[in-house]
CSV table of C-alpha atoms and ligand atoms in Angstrom, one decimal:
chain,number,residue,atom,x,y,z
A,26,UNK,CA,22.4,135.3,86.7
A,27,UNK,CA,23.2,136.2,83.1
A,28,UNK,CA,20.6,135.6,80.4
A,29,UNK,CA,21.2,133.0,77.8
A,30,UNK,CA,21.8,135.7,75.2
A,31,UNK,CA,24.4,137.5,77.4
A,32,UNK,CA,26.1,134.2,78.1
A,33,UNK,CA,26.3,133.5,74.4
A,34,UNK,CA,27.8,136.9,73.6
A,35,UNK,CA,30.4,136.6,76.3
A,36,UNK,CA,31.2,133.0,75.4
A,37,UNK,CA,31.8,134.1,71.8
A,38,UNK,CA,34.0,137.0,73.1
A,39,UNK,CA,36.1,134.5,75.1
A,40,UNK,CA,36.5,132.2,72.1
A,41,UNK,CA,37.4,135.2,69.8
A,42,UNK,CA,40.0,136.5,72.3
A,43,UNK,CA,41.7,133.0,72.4
A,44,UNK,CA,41.5,132.7,68.6
A,45,UNK,CA,43.2,136.1,68.2
A,46,UNK,CA,46.2,135.3,70.5
A,47,UNK,CA,49.3,134.9,68.4
A,48,UNK,CA,50.3,131.3,67.6
A,49,UNK,CA,53.4,129.7,69.1
A,50,UNK,CA,56.4,130.8,66.9
A,51,UNK,CA,57.7,128.2,64.5
A,52,UNK,CA,61.1,127.9,66.2
A,53,UNK,CA,59.5,127.1,69.6
A,54,UNK,CA,57.1,124.7,68.0
A,55,UNK,CA,60.1,122.9,66.3
A,56,UNK,CA,62.1,123.0,69.5
A,57,UNK,CA,59.3,121.4,71.4
A,58,UNK,CA,58.8,118.7,68.7
A,59,UNK,CA,62.5,117.9,68.6
A,60,UNK,CA,62.8,117.8,72.4
A,61,UNK,CA,59.8,115.4,72.6
A,62,UNK,CA,62.0,112.7,71.1
A,63,UNK,CA,63.1,110.5,74.0
A,64,UNK,CA,66.6,110.2,72.3
A,65,UNK,CA,67.0,113.9,71.9
A,66,UNK,CA,70.6,115.2,72.0
A,67,UNK,CA,72.0,118.7,72.4
A,68,UNK,CA,73.2,118.4,68.8
A,69,UNK,CA,69.6,118.1,67.6
A,70,UNK,CA,68.4,121.2,69.5
A,71,UNK,CA,71.3,123.6,68.8
A,72,UNK,CA,70.6,124.0,65.0
A,73,UNK,CA,66.9,124.7,65.6
A,74,UNK,CA,67.8,127.3,68.3
A,75,UNK,CA,70.3,129.0,66.0
A,76,UNK,CA,67.5,129.8,63.5
A,77,UNK,CA,66.3,132.4,66.0
A,78,UNK,CA,69.1,134.9,66.8
A,79,UNK,CA,67.0,137.0,69.3
A,80,UNK,CA,66.2,133.8,71.2
A,81,UNK,CA,69.9,132.8,71.2
A,82,UNK,CA,70.8,136.3,72.6
A,83,UNK,CA,68.2,135.9,75.4
A,84,UNK,CA,69.6,132.5,76.3
A,85,UNK,CA,73.2,133.7,76.4
A,86,UNK,CA,72.2,136.7,78.5
A,87,UNK,CA,70.4,134.5,81.0
A,88,UNK,CA,73.2,131.8,81.2
A,89,UNK,CA,75.7,134.6,81.9
A,90,UNK,CA,73.5,136.1,84.7
A,91,UNK,CA,74.3,135.6,88.4
A,92,UNK,CA,71.5,133.0,88.7
A,93,UNK,CA,73.5,130.3,86.9
A,94,UNK,CA,76.7,131.2,88.8
A,95,UNK,CA,79.0,130.3,85.8
A,96,UNK,CA,82.5,131.7,86.6
A,97,UNK,CA,83.4,132.4,83.0
A,98,UNK,CA,81.8,134.1,80.0
A,99,UNK,CA,79.6,131.7,78.0
A,100,UNK,CA,79.7,132.7,74.3
A,101,UNK,CA,78.3,129.8,72.4
A,102,UNK,CA,74.9,128.3,72.1
A,103,UNK,CA,76.2,124.8,72.5
A,104,UNK,CA,77.7,125.6,75.9
A,105,UNK,CA,74.7,127.5,77.0
A,106,UNK,CA,72.5,124.6,76.0
A,107,UNK,CA,74.7,122.2,78.1
A,108,UNK,CA,74.4,124.5,81.1
A,109,UNK,CA,70.7,125.0,80.7
A,110,UNK,CA,69.5,121.5,79.8
A,111,UNK,CA,67.0,120.6,77.2
A,112,UNK,CA,63.8,120.5,79.3
A,113,UNK,CA,64.5,123.8,81.2
A,114,UNK,CA,65.3,125.4,77.9
A,115,UNK,CA,62.0,124.4,76.3
A,116,UNK,CA,60.1,125.6,79.4
A,117,UNK,CA,62.1,128.9,79.4
A,118,UNK,CA,61.4,129.7,75.8
A,119,UNK,CA,57.7,128.7,76.0
A,120,UNK,CA,57.2,130.8,79.2
A,121,UNK,CA,59.0,133.8,77.8
A,122,UNK,CA,56.8,133.7,74.8
A,123,UNK,CA,53.6,133.4,76.9
A,124,UNK,CA,54.7,136.2,79.2
A,125,UNK,CA,55.3,138.5,76.3
A,126,UNK,CA,51.9,137.7,74.8
A,127,UNK,CA,50.2,138.3,78.2
A,128,UNK,CA,52.0,141.7,78.6
A,129,UNK,CA,50.9,142.8,75.1
A,130,UNK,CA,47.4,141.4,74.9
A,131,UNK,CA,46.2,141.8,78.5
A,132,UNK,CA,47.8,145.2,79.1
A,133,UNK,CA,44.4,146.7,79.8
A,134,UNK,CA,44.3,144.9,83.2
A,135,UNK,CA,45.9,147.6,85.4
A,136,UNK,CA,47.5,145.2,87.9
A,137,UNK,CA,48.8,142.6,85.6
A,138,UNK,CA,51.8,142.2,87.9
A,139,UNK,CA,49.4,140.8,90.5
A,140,UNK,CA,48.7,138.0,88.0
A,141,UNK,CA,52.4,137.2,87.6
A,142,UNK,CA,53.0,137.4,91.3
A,143,UNK,CA,50.2,134.9,91.9
A,144,UNK,CA,51.5,132.6,89.2
A,145,UNK,CA,55.0,132.7,90.6
A,146,UNK,CA,53.8,131.9,94.1
A,147,UNK,CA,51.7,128.9,93.0
A,148,UNK,CA,54.5,127.7,90.7
A,149,UNK,CA,56.9,127.7,93.7
A,150,UNK,CA,54.5,126.2,96.2
A,151,UNK,CA,53.3,123.5,93.7
A,152,UNK,CA,56.8,122.5,92.9
A,153,UNK,CA,57.5,122.0,96.6
A,154,UNK,CA,54.3,120.0,97.1
A,155,UNK,CA,55.4,117.8,94.1
A,156,UNK,CA,58.8,117.4,95.6
A,157,UNK,CA,57.3,116.3,99.0
A,158,UNK,CA,55.3,113.7,97.0
A,159,UNK,CA,58.6,112.3,95.9
A,160,UNK,CA,58.2,113.2,92.2
A,161,UNK,CA,61.2,113.3,89.9
A,162,UNK,CA,62.9,116.5,89.0
A,163,UNK,CA,61.3,116.2,85.5
A,164,UNK,CA,57.8,116.2,87.1
A,165,UNK,CA,58.8,119.0,89.4
A,166,UNK,CA,59.9,121.1,86.4
A,167,UNK,CA,56.6,120.3,84.7
A,168,UNK,CA,54.6,121.4,87.8
A,169,UNK,CA,56.7,124.6,87.9
A,170,UNK,CA,55.7,125.4,84.3
A,171,UNK,CA,52.0,124.5,84.9
A,172,UNK,CA,52.0,126.7,88.0
A,173,UNK,CA,53.2,129.7,85.9
A,174,UNK,CA,50.4,129.1,83.3
A,175,UNK,CA,47.6,127.8,85.4
A,176,UNK,CA,45.4,130.9,85.6
A,177,UNK,CA,46.1,132.2,82.0
A,178,UNK,CA,42.4,131.6,81.1
A,179,UNK,CA,41.3,133.9,83.9
A,180,UNK,CA,42.8,136.9,82.0
A,181,UNK,CA,40.7,136.1,78.9
A,182,UNK,CA,37.5,135.8,81.0
A,183,UNK,CA,38.2,139.1,82.8
A,184,UNK,CA,39.0,140.9,79.5
A,185,UNK,CA,35.8,139.5,77.9
A,186,UNK,CA,33.9,141.0,80.9
A,187,UNK,CA,35.6,144.3,80.4
A,188,UNK,CA,37.1,144.1,83.8
A,189,UNK,CA,40.1,146.5,84.4
A,190,UNK,CA,41.9,144.6,87.1
A,191,UNK,CA,43.1,141.0,87.8
A,192,UNK,CA,41.1,139.4,90.6
A,193,UNK,CA,42.3,136.4,92.6
A,194,UNK,CA,39.8,133.5,93.0
A,195,UNK,CA,39.6,133.7,96.8
A,196,UNK,CA,41.2,131.9,99.7
A,197,UNK,CA,38.9,129.1,100.6
A,198,UNK,CA,37.9,125.7,99.2
A,199,UNK,CA,34.4,127.1,98.6
A,200,UNK,CA,35.6,130.2,96.8
A,201,UNK,CA,37.9,128.2,94.5
A,202,UNK,CA,34.8,126.2,93.4
A,203,UNK,CA,32.5,129.2,93.4
A,204,UNK,CA,34.7,131.2,91.0
A,205,UNK,CA,34.5,128.6,88.2
A,206,UNK,CA,30.7,128.3,88.7
A,207,UNK,CA,30.4,132.0,88.4
A,208,UNK,CA,32.5,132.1,85.3
A,209,UNK,CA,30.4,129.4,83.7
A,210,UNK,CA,27.2,131.2,84.7
A,211,UNK,CA,28.4,134.5,83.2
A,212,UNK,CA,30.6,133.5,80.3
A,213,UNK,CA,29.5,129.9,79.6
A,214,UNK,CA,33.1,128.8,80.2
A,215,UNK,CA,35.4,128.8,83.2
A,216,UNK,CA,39.0,129.9,83.2
A,217,UNK,CA,40.3,126.3,83.5
A,218,UNK,CA,38.7,125.4,80.2
A,219,UNK,CA,39.8,128.7,78.6
A,220,UNK,CA,43.4,128.1,79.8
A,221,UNK,CA,43.3,124.5,78.4
A,222,UNK,CA,42.1,125.9,75.1
A,223,UNK,CA,45.0,128.4,75.0
A,224,UNK,CA,47.5,125.6,75.7
A,225,UNK,CA,45.9,123.5,72.9
A,226,UNK,CA,46.1,126.5,70.5
A,227,UNK,CA,49.9,126.7,71.3
A,228,UNK,CA,50.4,123.0,70.8
A,229,UNK,CA,51.4,122.5,74.5
A,230,UNK,CA,51.3,119.0,75.9
A,231,UNK,CA,48.0,117.2,76.6
A,232,UNK,CA,49.2,116.7,80.2
A,233,UNK,CA,49.6,120.5,80.6
A,234,UNK,CA,46.1,121.0,79.1
A,235,UNK,CA,44.7,118.5,81.5
A,236,UNK,CA,46.5,120.0,84.5
A,237,UNK,CA,45.1,123.4,83.7
A,238,UNK,CA,41.7,122.1,83.0
A,239,UNK,CA,41.4,120.4,86.4
A,240,UNK,CA,43.4,122.7,88.7
A,241,UNK,CA,40.2,123.7,90.6
A,242,UNK,CA,38.6,120.2,90.4
A,243,UNK,CA,41.5,117.7,91.0
A,244,UNK,CA,39.0,115.0,92.2
A,245,UNK,CA,36.6,115.1,89.3
A,246,UNK,CA,36.3,111.6,87.8
A,247,UNK,CA,39.2,110.3,89.9
A,248,UNK,CA,42.4,111.6,91.5
A,249,UNK,CA,44.4,113.9,89.2
A,250,UNK,CA,47.8,114.2,90.7
A,251,UNK,CA,49.3,117.1,88.7
A,252,UNK,CA,46.2,119.4,88.9
A,253,UNK,CA,46.1,118.3,92.6
A,254,UNK,CA,49.5,119.8,93.3
A,255,UNK,CA,48.4,123.1,91.7
A,256,UNK,CA,45.2,123.1,93.7
A,257,UNK,CA,46.9,122.3,97.0
A,258,UNK,CA,49.6,124.9,96.3
A,259,UNK,CA,46.9,127.6,96.6
A,260,UNK,CA,46.2,126.6,100.2
A,261,UNK,CA,49.9,126.5,101.0
A,262,UNK,CA,50.1,130.2,100.0
A,263,UNK,CA,47.0,131.3,101.9
A,264,UNK,CA,48.0,132.7,105.4
A,265,UNK,CA,44.3,132.7,106.5
A,266,UNK,CA,44.0,129.0,106.9
A,267,UNK,CA,45.4,126.9,109.7
A,268,UNK,CA,47.7,123.8,109.3
A,269,UNK,CA,44.7,121.7,110.3
A,270,UNK,CA,42.6,123.2,107.5
A,271,UNK,CA,45.4,122.7,105.1
A,272,UNK,CA,45.8,119.1,106.0
A,273,UNK,CA,42.1,118.3,105.6
A,274,UNK,CA,41.3,120.4,102.6
A,275,UNK,CA,40.9,117.2,100.6
A,276,UNK,CA,40.0,113.7,101.9
A,277,UNK,CA,43.0,111.8,103.4
A,278,UNK,CA,42.7,109.0,100.7
A,279,UNK,CA,42.8,111.6,97.9
A,280,UNK,CA,45.9,113.2,99.4
A,281,UNK,CA,47.5,109.8,99.7
A,282,UNK,CA,46.6,109.1,96.1
A,283,UNK,CA,48.7,112.1,95.1
A,284,UNK,CA,51.7,110.7,97.0
A,285,UNK,CA,51.1,113.1,99.9
A,286,UNK,CA,50.0,113.0,103.6
A,287,UNK,CA,48.7,115.7,105.9
A,288,UNK,CA,52.2,116.0,107.5
A,289,UNK,CA,53.9,116.3,104.1
A,290,UNK,CA,51.4,119.1,103.1
A,291,UNK,CA,52.1,121.0,106.3
A,292,UNK,CA,55.9,120.5,105.7
A,293,UNK,CA,55.5,121.8,102.2
A,294,UNK,CA,53.8,125.0,103.5
A,295,UNK,CA,56.6,125.4,106.0
A,296,UNK,CA,59.3,125.0,103.3
A,297,UNK,CA,57.4,127.4,101.0
A,298,UNK,CA,57.3,130.1,103.7
A,299,UNK,CA,61.0,129.6,104.3
A,300,UNK,CA,61.7,130.0,100.6
A,301,UNK,CA,59.8,133.2,100.2
A,302,UNK,CA,60.9,134.7,103.5
B,26,FE2,FE1,42.5,129.1,88.9
B,27,FE2,FE1,45.4,130.4,90.9
C-alpha cells in the first residue's frame, strides 16, 4: 500500500497532467455549442466549420473515402455536412482532437496502439449492446463515442506512475473492480474519475462525464444505463468467459433495467464476434 505522502504526490501528478492537456480548440467548442441547439440546421454549422480550413480538409478527405461510398467527388463543406450529419460530425471532430492529443501527450507509452485497439473494441461491442437494448441511433452514436474515450483516464494514471506500457484492466468482474481500487490506493484517484475530469476540462457533455465516471461501477447508487453498456461490452469482448458467465455478470433485474436480458447479451456477443471476424 502506498503511504499517504506517496499518494498525495501521485494524485498531484495526475491533476497536473490533466491540467496541462491542451484545451478543446475554439472551433470544436463552438461547433458543439451550436449543435447542442435542438433546432440546429446545417446552415448554422457550416459557417463555424469554415473558420477552420484544416478541419474542412479532413472532413472532405473522409467524405470522399471509400467508407462513405459516395459515387462522385464531394467538393463543398455544405454537401459534406449533409452526407456526414451533424451529430456524427461533432463526434468525429472531437474524437480526432482527442486522438491527436493522446498520440502527442502519451507517446511515452510504448504500446499506445493497444489502448486504441481496446477503445475501438469496446466502442463497437457497447454500440451493439445498446442496439440490442433498443436504443435510438442517437444513443448508439453516443455510446460509440463514450466507448472510444472510456479509458482515457487510465493513460494519465499510468504516465503519473512512470509506467512505459498501456495495461488492460483484466478480464473478470473482480479485476475490473480491483483495478480502480488499486488506482485509488496508489494515486488517490481512479481512471474513471480522471477520465471524467478530462471530459469536463474539454467541456464534453455531463452525460459523457457520468458515463466515463461509472463505467466500472454501473450499479453504484442505482442503475446507470450508458455506463452499463460500456461495462458489459468488456465481457462481450473477453473470450475467456462463457455465455453463462456473460449472462449473469450483473443481476438479472439490473440487466433488465438497462433494457437488456441474458439472451440479448449473448446475442450481442455473437453479433460482435461476427462483426470483428
Ligand atoms: Fe476502464
Ligand atoms: Fe476498458
